[in-house]
mmCIF file of C-alpha atoms in Angstrom:
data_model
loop_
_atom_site.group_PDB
_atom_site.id
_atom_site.type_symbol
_atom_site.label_atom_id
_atom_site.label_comp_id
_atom_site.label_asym_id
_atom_site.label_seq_id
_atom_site.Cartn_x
_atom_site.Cartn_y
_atom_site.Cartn_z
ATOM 1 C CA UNK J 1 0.000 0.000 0.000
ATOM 2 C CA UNK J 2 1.435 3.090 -0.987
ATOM 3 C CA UNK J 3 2.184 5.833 1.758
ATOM 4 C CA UNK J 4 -0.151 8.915 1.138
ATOM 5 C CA UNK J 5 1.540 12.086 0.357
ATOM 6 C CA UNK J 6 1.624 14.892 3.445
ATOM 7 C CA UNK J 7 1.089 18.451 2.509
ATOM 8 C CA UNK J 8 3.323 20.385 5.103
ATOM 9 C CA UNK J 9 3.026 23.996 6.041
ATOM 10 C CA UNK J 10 5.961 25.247 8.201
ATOM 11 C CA UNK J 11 5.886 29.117 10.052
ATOM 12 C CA UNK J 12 7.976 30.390 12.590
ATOM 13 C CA UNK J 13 5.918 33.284 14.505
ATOM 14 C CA UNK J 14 8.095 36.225 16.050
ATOM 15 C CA UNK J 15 6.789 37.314 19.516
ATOM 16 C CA UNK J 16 7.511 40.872 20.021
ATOM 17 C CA UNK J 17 9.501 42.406 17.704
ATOM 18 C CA UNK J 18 9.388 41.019 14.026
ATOM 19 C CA UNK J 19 12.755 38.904 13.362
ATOM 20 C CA UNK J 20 14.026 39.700 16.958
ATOM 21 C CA UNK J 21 13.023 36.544 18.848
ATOM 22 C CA UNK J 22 13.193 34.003 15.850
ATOM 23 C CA UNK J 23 13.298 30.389 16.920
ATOM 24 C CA UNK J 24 16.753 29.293 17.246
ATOM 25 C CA UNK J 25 17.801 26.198 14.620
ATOM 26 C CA UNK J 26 14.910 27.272 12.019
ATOM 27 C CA UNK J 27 14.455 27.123 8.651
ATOM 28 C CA UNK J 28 13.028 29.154 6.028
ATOM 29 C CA UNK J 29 10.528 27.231 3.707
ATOM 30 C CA UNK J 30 12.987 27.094 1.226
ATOM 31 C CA UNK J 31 15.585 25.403 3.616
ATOM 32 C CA UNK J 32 13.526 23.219 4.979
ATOM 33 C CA UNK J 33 12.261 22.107 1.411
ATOM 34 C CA UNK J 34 15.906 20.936 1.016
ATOM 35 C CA UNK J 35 16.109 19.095 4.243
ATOM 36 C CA UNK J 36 13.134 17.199 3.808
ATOM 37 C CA UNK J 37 14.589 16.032 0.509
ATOM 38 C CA UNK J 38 18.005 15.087 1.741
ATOM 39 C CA UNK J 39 16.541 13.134 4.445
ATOM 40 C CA UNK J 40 14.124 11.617 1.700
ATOM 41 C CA UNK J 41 11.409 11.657 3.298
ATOM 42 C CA UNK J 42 9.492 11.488 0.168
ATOM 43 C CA UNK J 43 5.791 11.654 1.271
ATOM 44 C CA UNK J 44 6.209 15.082 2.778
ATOM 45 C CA UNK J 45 6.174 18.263 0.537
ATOM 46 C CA UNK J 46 6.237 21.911 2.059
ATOM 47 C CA UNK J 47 3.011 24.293 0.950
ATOM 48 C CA UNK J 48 3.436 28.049 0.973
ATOM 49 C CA UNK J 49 -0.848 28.043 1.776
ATOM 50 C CA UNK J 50 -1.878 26.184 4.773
ATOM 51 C CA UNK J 51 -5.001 25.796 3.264
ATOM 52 C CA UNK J 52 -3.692 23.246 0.824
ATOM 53 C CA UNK J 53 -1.735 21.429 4.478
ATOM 54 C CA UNK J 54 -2.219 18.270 5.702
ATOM 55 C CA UNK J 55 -0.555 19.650 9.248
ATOM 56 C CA UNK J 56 0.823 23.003 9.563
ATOM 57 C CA UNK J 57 3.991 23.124 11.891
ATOM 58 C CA UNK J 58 4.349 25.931 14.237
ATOM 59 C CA UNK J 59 7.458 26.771 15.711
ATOM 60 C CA UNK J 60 7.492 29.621 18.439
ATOM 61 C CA UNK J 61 9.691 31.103 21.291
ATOM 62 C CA UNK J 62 8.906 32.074 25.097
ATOM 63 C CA UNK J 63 7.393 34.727 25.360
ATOM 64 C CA UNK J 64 9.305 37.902 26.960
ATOM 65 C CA UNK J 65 9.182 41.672 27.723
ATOM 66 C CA UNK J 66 12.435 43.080 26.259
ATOM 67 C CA UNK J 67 14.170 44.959 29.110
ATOM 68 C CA UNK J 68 17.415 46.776 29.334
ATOM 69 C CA UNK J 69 17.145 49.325 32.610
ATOM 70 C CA UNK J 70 19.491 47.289 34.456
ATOM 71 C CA UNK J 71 23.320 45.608 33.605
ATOM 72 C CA UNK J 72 21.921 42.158 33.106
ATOM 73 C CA UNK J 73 18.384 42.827 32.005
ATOM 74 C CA UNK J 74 19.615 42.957 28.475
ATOM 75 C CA UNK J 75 20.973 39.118 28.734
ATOM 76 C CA UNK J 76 17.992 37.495 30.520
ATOM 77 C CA UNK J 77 14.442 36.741 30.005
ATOM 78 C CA UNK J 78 11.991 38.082 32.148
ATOM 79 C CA UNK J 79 8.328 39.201 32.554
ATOM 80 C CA UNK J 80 4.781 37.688 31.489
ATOM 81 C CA UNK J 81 5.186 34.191 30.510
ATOM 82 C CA UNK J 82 1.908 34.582 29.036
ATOM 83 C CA UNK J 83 1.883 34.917 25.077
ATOM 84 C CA UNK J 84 0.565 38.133 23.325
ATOM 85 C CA UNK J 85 -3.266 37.860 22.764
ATOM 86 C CA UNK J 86 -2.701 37.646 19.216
ATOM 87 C CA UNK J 87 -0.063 35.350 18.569
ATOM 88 C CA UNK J 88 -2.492 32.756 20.344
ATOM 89 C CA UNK J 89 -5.518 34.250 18.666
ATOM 90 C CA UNK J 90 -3.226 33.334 15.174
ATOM 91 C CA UNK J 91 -2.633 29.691 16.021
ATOM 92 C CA UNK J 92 -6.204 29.265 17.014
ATOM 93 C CA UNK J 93 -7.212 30.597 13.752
ATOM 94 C CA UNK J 94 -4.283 28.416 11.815
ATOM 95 C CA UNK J 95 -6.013 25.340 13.674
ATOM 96 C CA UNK J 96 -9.313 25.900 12.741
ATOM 97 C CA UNK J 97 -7.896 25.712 9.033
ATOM 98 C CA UNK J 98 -5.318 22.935 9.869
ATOM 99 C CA UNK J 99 -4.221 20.507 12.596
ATOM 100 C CA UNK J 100 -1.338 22.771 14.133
ATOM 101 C CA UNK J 101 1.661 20.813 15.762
ATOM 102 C CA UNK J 102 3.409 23.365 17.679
ATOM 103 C CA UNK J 103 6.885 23.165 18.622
ATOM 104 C CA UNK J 104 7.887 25.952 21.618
ATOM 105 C CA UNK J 105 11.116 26.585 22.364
ATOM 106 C CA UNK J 106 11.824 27.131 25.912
ATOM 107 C CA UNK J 107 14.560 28.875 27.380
ATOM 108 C CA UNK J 108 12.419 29.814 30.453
ATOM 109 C CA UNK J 109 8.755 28.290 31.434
ATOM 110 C CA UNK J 110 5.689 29.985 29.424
ATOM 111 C CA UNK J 111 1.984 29.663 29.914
ATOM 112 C CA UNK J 112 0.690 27.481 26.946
ATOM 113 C CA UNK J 113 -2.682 26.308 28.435
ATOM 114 C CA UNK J 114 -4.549 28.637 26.036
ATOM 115 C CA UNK J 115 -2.511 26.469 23.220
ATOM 116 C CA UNK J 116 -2.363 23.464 23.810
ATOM 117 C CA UNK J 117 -6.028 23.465 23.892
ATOM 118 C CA UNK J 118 -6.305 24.299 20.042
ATOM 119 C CA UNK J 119 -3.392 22.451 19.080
ATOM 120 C CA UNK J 120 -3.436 18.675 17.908
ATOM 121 C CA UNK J 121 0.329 18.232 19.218
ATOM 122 C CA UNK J 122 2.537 20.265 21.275
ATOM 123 C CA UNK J 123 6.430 19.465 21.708
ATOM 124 C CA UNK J 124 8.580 21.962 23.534
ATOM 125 C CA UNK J 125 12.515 22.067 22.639
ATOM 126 C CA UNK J 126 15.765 23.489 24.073
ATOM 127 C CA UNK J 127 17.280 24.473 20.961
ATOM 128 C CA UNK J 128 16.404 21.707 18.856
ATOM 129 C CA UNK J 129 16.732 21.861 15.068
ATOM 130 C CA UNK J 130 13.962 21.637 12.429
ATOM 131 C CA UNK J 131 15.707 18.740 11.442
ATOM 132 C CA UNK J 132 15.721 16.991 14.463
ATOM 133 C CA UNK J 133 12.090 18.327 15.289
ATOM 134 C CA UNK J 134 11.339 16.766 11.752
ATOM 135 C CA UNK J 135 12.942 13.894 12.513
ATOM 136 C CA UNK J 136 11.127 13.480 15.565
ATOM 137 C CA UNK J 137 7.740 14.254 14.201
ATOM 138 C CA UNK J 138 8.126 12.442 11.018
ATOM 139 C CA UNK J 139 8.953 9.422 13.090
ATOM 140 C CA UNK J 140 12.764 9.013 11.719
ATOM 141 C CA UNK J 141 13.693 9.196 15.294
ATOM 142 C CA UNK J 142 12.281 8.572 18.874
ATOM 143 C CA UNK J 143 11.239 11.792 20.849
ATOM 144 C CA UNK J 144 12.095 12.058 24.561
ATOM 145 C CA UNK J 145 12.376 14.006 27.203
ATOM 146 C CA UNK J 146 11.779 15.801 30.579
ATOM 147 C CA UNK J 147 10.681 19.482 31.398
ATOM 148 C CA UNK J 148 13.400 20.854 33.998
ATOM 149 C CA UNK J 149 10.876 23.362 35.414
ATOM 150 C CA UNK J 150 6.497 22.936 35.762
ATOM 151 C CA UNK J 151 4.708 24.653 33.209
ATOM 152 C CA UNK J 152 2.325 27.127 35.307
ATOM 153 C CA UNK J 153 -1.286 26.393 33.700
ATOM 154 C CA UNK J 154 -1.972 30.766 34.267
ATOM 155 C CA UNK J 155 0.177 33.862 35.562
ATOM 156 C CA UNK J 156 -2.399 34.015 38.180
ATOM 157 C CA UNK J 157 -0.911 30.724 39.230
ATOM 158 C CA UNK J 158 2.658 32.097 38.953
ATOM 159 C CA UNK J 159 1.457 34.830 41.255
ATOM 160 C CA UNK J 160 0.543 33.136 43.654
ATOM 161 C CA UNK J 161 2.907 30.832 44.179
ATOM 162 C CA UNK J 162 6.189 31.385 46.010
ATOM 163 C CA UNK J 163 9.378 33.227 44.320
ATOM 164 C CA UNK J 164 12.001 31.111 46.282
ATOM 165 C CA UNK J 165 10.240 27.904 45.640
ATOM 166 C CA UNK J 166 10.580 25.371 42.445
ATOM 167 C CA UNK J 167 7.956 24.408 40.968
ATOM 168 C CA UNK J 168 5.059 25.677 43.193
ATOM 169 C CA UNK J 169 2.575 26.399 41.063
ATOM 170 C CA UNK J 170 -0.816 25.250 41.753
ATOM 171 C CA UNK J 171 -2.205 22.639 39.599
ATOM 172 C CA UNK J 172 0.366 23.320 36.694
ATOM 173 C CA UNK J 173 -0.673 22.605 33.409
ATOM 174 C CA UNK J 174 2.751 20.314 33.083
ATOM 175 C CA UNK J 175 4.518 19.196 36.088
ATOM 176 C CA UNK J 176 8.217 19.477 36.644
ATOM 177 C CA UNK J 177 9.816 16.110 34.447
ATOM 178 C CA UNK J 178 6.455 15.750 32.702
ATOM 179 C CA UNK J 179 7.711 14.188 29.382
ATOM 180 C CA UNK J 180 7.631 11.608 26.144
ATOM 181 C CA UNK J 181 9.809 8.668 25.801
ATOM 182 C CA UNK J 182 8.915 5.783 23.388
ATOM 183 C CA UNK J 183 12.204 4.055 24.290
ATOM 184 C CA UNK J 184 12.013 1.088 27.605
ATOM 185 C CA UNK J 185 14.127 2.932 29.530
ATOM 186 C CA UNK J 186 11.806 5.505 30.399
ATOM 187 C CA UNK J 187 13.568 8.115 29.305
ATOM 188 C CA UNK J 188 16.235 8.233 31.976
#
């Protein structure tokens, strides 16, 4: 039986400034194109209109308020870990069109509960490649792995809980080592 052909549609979404907070190891369309024929994965084929998609892959970043007041504000992270109202307001709209499997790269915890209720799959990375997300997703490899920090389900949450204390979140929306492994180990 012959393997149907996938219709891919790939976007990486900027939060805050446009370009500024681009997913690190991303490809353009073009790029990726290329990759998915040198891996030969020959039932895949990028689309430039999600419309015409089998699965639209999403890749985004943390979310962030850009700061620079202090010395080290201008190397770290900090503020909401909510997303903009529009950037989830534009996945919700891309997975009413498509199913959405959205890839978030986390250099700090974010709120995705607002996501990960529209999307069909949702993978968070560490600096992983579109290859190796590819890869992963196109089942060429086995996914794994363990958050290092809970995944607060709201800011409220966040709020509440105490500064000096890991993972303290009420009811997160991922716990702390919450994870996928295929492999018998367990992922250890």
């Amino acid at each position: 039986m012959a393997e149907k052909a996938g219709l891919l549609f790939h976007t990486i979404i900027s939060v805050g400034k446009p370009g500024a907070h681009d997913v690190p190891g991303s490809l353009s369309p073009d790029t990726l194109r290329d990759l998915i024929a040198d891996r030969l994965i020959n039932h895949l084929t990028v689309v430039d209109n999600p419309m015409e998609a089998d699965l639209a892959i999403v890749r985004l970043r943390a979310p962030y308020e850009p700061r620079d007041r202090y010395f080290l504000e201008a190397m770290t992270h900090q503020g909401s870990l909510d997303f903009p109202a529009d950037i989830a307001e534009r996945i919700a709209k891309l997975a009413t069109q498509v199913p959405v499997a959205l890839d978030v790269y986390l250099d700090r915890p974010a709120i995705l509960t607002q996501l990960d209720a529209v999307v069909a799959a949702l993978t968070v990375s560490f600096g992983a490649s579109d290859a190796a997300l590819l890869d992963a997703l196109s089942g060429r490899t086995e996914p794994r792995g363990r958050l290092p920090f809970e995944l607060p389900r709201s800011m409220d949450a966040v709020r509440a809980s105490r500064p000096d204390v890991p993972s303290d979140t009420e009811g997160p929306l991922y716990p702390h080592r919450a994870g996928l492994c295929y492999s018998a180990d367990g992922g250890r």
